[in-house]
């Protein structure tokens, strides 16, 4: 099976590429990535020499390139993760999100249709999406696969639009699609613009820890390796046309999560307990900040037998260890353009 994984040099994509290469040596994996600021081939140094792995540098918004790539390689399946993924950047520059997340997805759908025709032979177009398409919850309730879409940031609106288009290609053309919507991921190789790696990097460097608003927004955190396992399950066992919600049953208020992270970091850095939390600084809230996300993952548990494999405490400790052991990776991604981004975002 020839599988195209888009965005495989990013955070989640690199874990999916690694899992598929290690678990399915008979598959040939093609990783298509534009290598934006978030794409990093250093995420894949351990597998880049595999004979069944190919990296292709390219942009999914380039229709001609995508069409000819599909014609040439005749992929059997696509796992689509390439996206602009950071809410704060979508607030500053929505158009880039529209181009990559919506136009890029349509280019891939069209290219898949053009090579698979109407007779599908075990083909799969798997679209990886986010729980943010469902909007924001109050104190109670969970996102189900049947929850109405209510995206509220340019990022989530662009992902919602791409989800609708993927389903439209299933209903209109019979394209064999699968979708999943996952909660917030954390783990190794995540770019330090997202909450957990940003805080780890700042604690390490004794820099202020910027908490938006009062820090009472809630996210449902899942270890990235467990997301990759779920993607494997949906790809191999999920039903065509269906959507699966993926989540950790692991809700944390941002401020409590940062306190927990400070405790772990104090221990790891041999700092006196309570040292790092002194760095906490409350800053201006994110515009349109969604209050709470929480996934009901009953369907994927009952139908595909997937569950998270480790607790949040274990996952957080592994994550902190990885960032502390991979100083070179962290230094490389936080030099240059990151400094400008940080300055503009946090003044
Ligand atoms: P990421 O930003 O770390 O990686 C995105 C990758 O896509 C990068 O390697 C980047 O170079 C590539 N890319 C961006 N624009 C491209 C383009 N035009 N052409 C080709 N490649 C391009 O993102 P991530 O956190 O790994 O997320 C991956 C997917 O999972 C996204 O679709 C995201 O919406 C979804 N998702 C993320 C989370 C999360 O918590 N991070 C949760 C649920 C779903
Ligand atoms: P983030 O990691 O950007 O994920 P998302 O917005 O997609 O859920 O942010 C997670 C939460 O942390 C979110 O409520 C915003 C908040 N946050 C901060 O308080 N400070 C920060 O510097 C960042 C990046 C996020």
GROMACS .gro file of N, CA and C and ligand atoms in nm, residues 6-15 31-41 43 55-62 65-66 80-86 96 99-101 104 108 127-132 155 159 162 180-186 189-191 193-194 220-222 224 227 231 246, ligand 1:
model
  263
    6UNK      N    1   0.017   1.380   0.461
    6UNK     CA    2   0.050   1.523   0.446
    6UNK      C    3   0.080   1.582   0.583
    7UNK      N    4   0.172   1.678   0.588
    7UNK     CA    5   0.208   1.740   0.716
    7UNK      C    6   0.288   1.648   0.806
    8UNK      N    7   0.358   1.553   0.747
    8UNK     CA    8   0.432   1.453   0.825
    8UNK      C    9   0.557   1.506   0.894
    9UNK      N   10   0.596   1.630   0.862
    9UNK     CA   11   0.711   1.688   0.932
    9UNK      C   12   0.667   1.774   1.050
   10UNK      N   13   0.536   1.782   1.073
   10UNK     CA   14   0.485   1.858   1.186
   10UNK      C   15   0.478   1.773   1.311
   11UNK      N   16   0.413   1.826   1.411
   11UNK     CA   17   0.407   1.762   1.543
   11UNK      C   18   0.336   1.626   1.536
   12UNK      N   19   0.207   1.626   1.508
   12UNK     CA   20   0.132   1.499   1.509
   12UNK      C   21   0.173   1.413   1.390
   13UNK      N   22   0.190   1.477   1.274
   13UNK     CA   23   0.225   1.403   1.152
   13UNK      C   24   0.352   1.320   1.169
   14UNK      N   25   0.453   1.376   1.237
   14UNK     CA   26   0.578   1.301   1.253
   14UNK      C   27   0.556   1.176   1.339
   15UNK      N   28   0.467   1.185   1.435
   15UNK     CA   29   0.437   1.067   1.518
   15UNK      C   30   0.360   0.962   1.436
   31UNK      N   31   0.579   1.127   0.267
   31UNK     CA   32   0.550   1.240   0.354
   31UNK      C   33   0.559   1.369   0.273
   32UNK      N   34   0.443   1.431   0.250
   32UNK     CA   35   0.439   1.557   0.174
   32UNK      C   36   0.426   1.674   0.272
   33UNK      N   37   0.523   1.763   0.269
   33UNK     CA   38   0.520   1.874   0.365
   33UNK      C   39   0.587   1.997   0.303
   34UNK      N   40   0.528   2.112   0.329
   34UNK     CA   41   0.584   2.238   0.276
   34UNK      C   42   0.702   2.287   0.360
   35UNK      N   43   0.716   2.230   0.480
   35UNK     CA   44   0.818   2.276   0.576
   35UNK      C   45   0.800   2.425   0.606
   36UNK      N   46   0.681   2.458   0.658
   36UNK     CA   47   0.658   2.593   0.709
   36UNK      C   48   0.737   2.604   0.839
   37UNK      N   49   0.717   2.713   0.912
   37UNK     CA   50   0.786   2.729   1.041
   37UNK      C   51   0.760   2.608   1.132
   38UNK      N   52   0.643   2.541   1.113
   38UNK     CA   53   0.604   2.430   1.202
   38UNK      C   54   0.655   2.295   1.153
   39UNK      N   55   0.700   2.289   1.029
   39UNK     CA   56   0.749   2.163   0.974
   39UNK      C   57   0.898   2.152   0.994
   40UNK      N   58   0.943   2.035   1.039
   40UNK     CA   59   1.083   2.024   1.079
   40UNK      C   60   1.132   1.883   1.052
   41UNK      N   61   1.227   1.870   0.960
   41UNK     CA   62   1.277   1.735   0.928
   41UNK      C   63   1.357   1.675   1.044
   43UNK      N   64   1.237   1.630   1.316
   43UNK     CA   65   1.140   1.545   1.387
   43UNK      C   66   1.148   1.400   1.340
   55UNK      N   67   1.041   1.148   0.142
   55UNK     CA   68   0.997   1.284   0.176
   55UNK      C   69   0.980   1.366   0.048
   56UNK      N   70   0.867   1.436   0.038
   56UNK     CA   71   0.843   1.524  -0.077
   56UNK      C   72   0.817   1.664  -0.023
   57UNK      N   73   0.900   1.760  -0.063
   57UNK     CA   74   0.873   1.898  -0.020
   57UNK      C   75   0.774   1.961  -0.117
   58UNK      N   76   0.662   2.006  -0.069
   58UNK     CA   77   0.564   2.066  -0.158
   58UNK      C   78   0.448   2.128  -0.083
   59UNK      N   79   0.372   2.209  -0.158
   59UNK     CA   80   0.266   2.291  -0.099
   59UNK      C   81   0.130   2.239  -0.147
   60UNK      N   82   0.042   2.205  -0.054
   60UNK     CA   83  -0.089   2.150  -0.096
   60UNK      C   84  -0.178   2.255  -0.162
   61UNK      N   85  -0.142   2.384  -0.151
   61UNK     CA   86  -0.224   2.485  -0.219
   61UNK      C   87  -0.190   2.496  -0.368
   62UNK      N   88  -0.084   2.428  -0.409
   62UNK     CA   89  -0.042   2.432  -0.550
   62UNK      C   90  -0.112   2.319  -0.628
   65UNK      N   91   0.084   2.109  -0.898
   65UNK     CA   92   0.181   2.020  -0.833
   65UNK      C   93   0.111   1.899  -0.772
   66UNK      N   94   0.001   1.923  -0.702
   66UNK     CA   95  -0.070   1.812  -0.635
   66UNK      C   96  -0.128   1.716  -0.739
   80UNK      N   97  -0.446   1.294   0.581
   80UNK     CA   98  -0.425   1.437   0.561
   80UNK      C   99  -0.416   1.512   0.694
   81UNK      N  100  -0.293   1.553   0.726
   81UNK     CA  101  -0.273   1.632   0.849
   81UNK      C  102  -0.221   1.772   0.823
   82UNK      N  103  -0.170   1.798   0.703
   82UNK     CA  104  -0.109   1.930   0.676
   82UNK      C  105  -0.212   2.040   0.703
   83UNK      N  106  -0.170   2.137   0.780
   83UNK     CA  107  -0.260   2.249   0.811
   83UNK      C  108  -0.181   2.360   0.877
   84UNK      N  109  -0.238   2.479   0.872
   84UNK     CA  110  -0.197   2.584   0.965
   84UNK      C  111  -0.277   2.554   1.092
   85UNK      N  112  -0.207   2.549   1.208
   85UNK     CA  113  -0.272   2.487   1.324
   85UNK      C  114  -0.279   2.574   1.450
   86UNK      N  115  -0.227   2.697   1.445
   86UNK     CA  116  -0.225   2.772   1.571
   86UNK      C  117  -0.328   2.886   1.573
   96UNK      N  118  -0.399   3.279   0.533
   96UNK     CA  119  -0.310   3.163   0.519
   96UNK      C  120  -0.383   3.034   0.560
   99UNK      N  121  -0.625   2.935   0.283
   99UNK     CA  122  -0.555   2.875   0.169
   99UNK      C  123  -0.514   2.731   0.199
  100UNK      N  124  -0.440   2.711   0.306
  100UNK     CA  125  -0.389   2.576   0.333
  100UNK      C  126  -0.501   2.481   0.376
  101UNK      N  127  -0.581   2.526   0.475
  101UNK     CA  128  -0.676   2.432   0.535
  101UNK      C  129  -0.796   2.403   0.446
  104UNK      N  130  -0.621   2.388   0.014
  104UNK     CA  131  -0.528   2.273   0.011
  104UNK      C  132  -0.603   2.141   0.022
  108UNK      N  133  -0.640   1.824  -0.261
  108UNK     CA  134  -0.611   1.683  -0.233
  108UNK      C  135  -0.733   1.595  -0.266
  127UNK      N  136  -0.917   1.229   0.673
  127UNK     CA  137  -0.898   1.371   0.708
  127UNK      C  138  -0.889   1.385   0.861
  128UNK      N  139  -0.777   1.439   0.907
  128UNK     CA  140  -0.753   1.454   1.051
  128UNK      C  141  -0.795   1.594   1.094
  129UNK      N  142  -0.891   1.601   1.187
  129UNK     CA  143  -0.941   1.732   1.226
  129UNK      C  144  -0.942   1.749   1.379
  130UNK      N  145  -1.004   1.857   1.420
  130UNK     CA  146  -0.995   1.902   1.559
  130UNK      C  147  -1.132   1.914   1.625
  131UNK      N  148  -1.135   1.906   1.757
  131UNK     CA  149  -1.263   1.925   1.830
  131UNK      C  150  -1.306   2.072   1.829
  132UNK      N  151  -1.214   2.162   1.787
  132UNK     CA  152  -1.246   2.305   1.794
  132UNK      C  153  -1.359   2.343   1.698
  155UNK      N  154  -0.904   2.974   1.268
  155UNK     CA  155  -0.850   2.838   1.258
  155UNK      C  156  -0.963   2.735   1.257
  159UNK      N  157  -1.095   2.474   0.960
  159UNK     CA  158  -1.098   2.328   0.975
  159UNK      C  159  -1.242   2.277   0.957
  162UNK      N  160  -1.314   2.257   0.595
  162UNK     CA  161  -1.250   2.142   0.530
  162UNK      C  162  -1.323   2.012   0.566
  180UNK      N  163  -1.161   1.218   1.172
  180UNK     CA  164  -1.159   1.216   1.318
  180UNK      C  165  -1.137   1.357   1.369
  181UNK      N  166  -1.195   1.384   1.485
  181UNK     CA  167  -1.183   1.515   1.549
  181UNK      C  168  -1.126   1.494   1.688
  182UNK      N  169  -1.007   1.546   1.710
  182UNK     CA  170  -0.934   1.516   1.833
  182UNK      C  171  -0.921   1.640   1.922
  183UNK      N  172  -0.907   1.615   2.051
  183UNK     CA  173  -0.885   1.723   2.148
  183UNK      C  174  -0.738   1.767   2.146
  184UNK      N  175  -0.701   1.858   2.235
  184UNK     CA  176  -0.564   1.912   2.237
  184UNK      C  177  -0.460   1.803   2.261
  185UNK      N  178  -0.357   1.802   2.178
  185UNK     CA  179  -0.247   1.706   2.191
  185UNK      C  180  -0.129   1.769   2.263
  186UNK      N  181  -0.053   1.687   2.332
  186UNK     CA  182   0.075   1.731   2.387
  186UNK      C  183   0.173   1.614   2.374
  189UNK      N  184   0.821   1.688   2.032
  189UNK     CA  185   0.826   1.749   1.898
  189UNK      C  186   0.716   1.852   1.870
  190UNK      N  187   0.649   1.904   1.975
  190UNK     CA  188   0.546   2.007   1.948
  190UNK      C  189   0.612   2.144   1.945
  191UNK      N  190   0.578   2.223   1.848
  191UNK     CA  191   0.639   2.355   1.831
  191UNK      C  192   0.602   2.444   1.951
  193UNK      N  193   0.497   2.716   2.035
  193UNK     CA  194   0.400   2.825   2.032
  193UNK      C  195   0.274   2.779   2.105
  194UNK      N  196   0.256   2.646   2.118
  194UNK     CA  197   0.138   2.592   2.185
  194UNK      C  198   0.165   2.587   2.335
  220UNK      N  199  -0.896   1.961   2.698
  220UNK     CA  200  -0.899   1.817   2.726
  220UNK      C  201  -0.774   1.759   2.658
  221UNK      N  202  -0.671   1.722   2.736
  221UNK     CA  203  -0.539   1.695   2.680
  221UNK      C  204  -0.516   1.546   2.653
  222UNK      N  205  -0.459   1.517   2.537
  222UNK     CA  206  -0.429   1.378   2.499
  222UNK      C  207  -0.283   1.369   2.455
  224UNK      N  208   0.020   1.274   2.240
  224UNK     CA  209   0.021   1.265   2.093
  224UNK      C  210   0.037   1.121   2.044
  227UNK      N  211  -0.291   0.975   2.019
  227UNK     CA  212  -0.363   1.021   1.900
  227UNK      C  213  -0.317   0.941   1.777
  231UNK      N  214  -0.537   0.721   1.520
  231UNK     CA  215  -0.537   0.740   1.373
  231UNK      C  216  -0.513   0.606   1.304
  246UNK      N  217  -1.191   1.181   1.922
  246UNK     CA  218  -1.077   1.125   1.997
  246UNK      C  219  -1.043   1.222   2.110
  348LIG     P1  220   0.171   2.143   1.303
  348LIG     O1  221   0.146   2.288   1.282
  348LIG     O2  222   0.271   2.099   1.404
  348LIG     O3  223   0.212   2.075   1.164
  348LIG     C1  224   0.151   2.107   1.044
  348LIG     C2  225   0.240   2.056   0.931
  348LIG     O4  226   0.175   2.089   0.806
  348LIG     C3  227   0.379   2.121   0.929
  348LIG     O5  228   0.478   2.024   0.909
  348LIG     C4  229   0.373   2.217   0.809
  348LIG     O6  230   0.497   2.236   0.746
  348LIG     C5  231   0.273   2.144   0.718
  348LIG     N1  232   0.206   2.238   0.626
  348LIG     C6  233   0.147   2.355   0.658
  348LIG     N2  234   0.100   2.416   0.547
  348LIG     C7  235   0.127   2.331   0.443
  348LIG     C8  236   0.101   2.337   0.304
  348LIG     N3  237   0.039   2.443   0.249
  348LIG     N4  238   0.141   2.233   0.226
  348LIG     C9  239   0.205   2.126   0.282
  348LIG     N5  240   0.233   2.117   0.413
  348LIG    C10  241   0.195   2.218   0.493
  348LIG     O7  242   0.027   2.083   1.334
  348LIG     P2  243  -0.015   1.959   1.427
  348LIG     O8  244  -0.039   2.010   1.562
  348LIG     O9  245   0.078   1.847   1.404
  348LIG    O10  246  -0.156   1.924   1.362
  348LIG    C11  247  -0.169   1.833   1.254
  348LIG    C12  248  -0.315   1.819   1.217
  348LIG    O11  249  -0.389   1.773   1.329
  348LIG    C13  250  -0.379   1.950   1.174
  348LIG    O12  251  -0.467   1.923   1.067
  348LIG    C14  252  -0.457   1.996   1.297
  348LIG    O13  253  -0.569   2.071   1.261
  348LIG    C15  254  -0.496   1.862   1.357
  348LIG     N6  255  -0.514   1.861   1.504
  348LIG    C16  256  -0.418   1.914   1.586
  348LIG    C17  257  -0.437   1.907   1.724
  348LIG    C18  258  -0.333   1.960   1.820
  348LIG    O14  259  -0.357   1.964   1.941
  348LIG     N7  260  -0.215   1.998   1.776
  348LIG    C19  261  -0.553   1.850   1.777
  348LIG    C20  262  -0.649   1.797   1.688
  348LIG    C21  263  -0.628   1.802   1.552
   0.00000   0.00000   0.00000
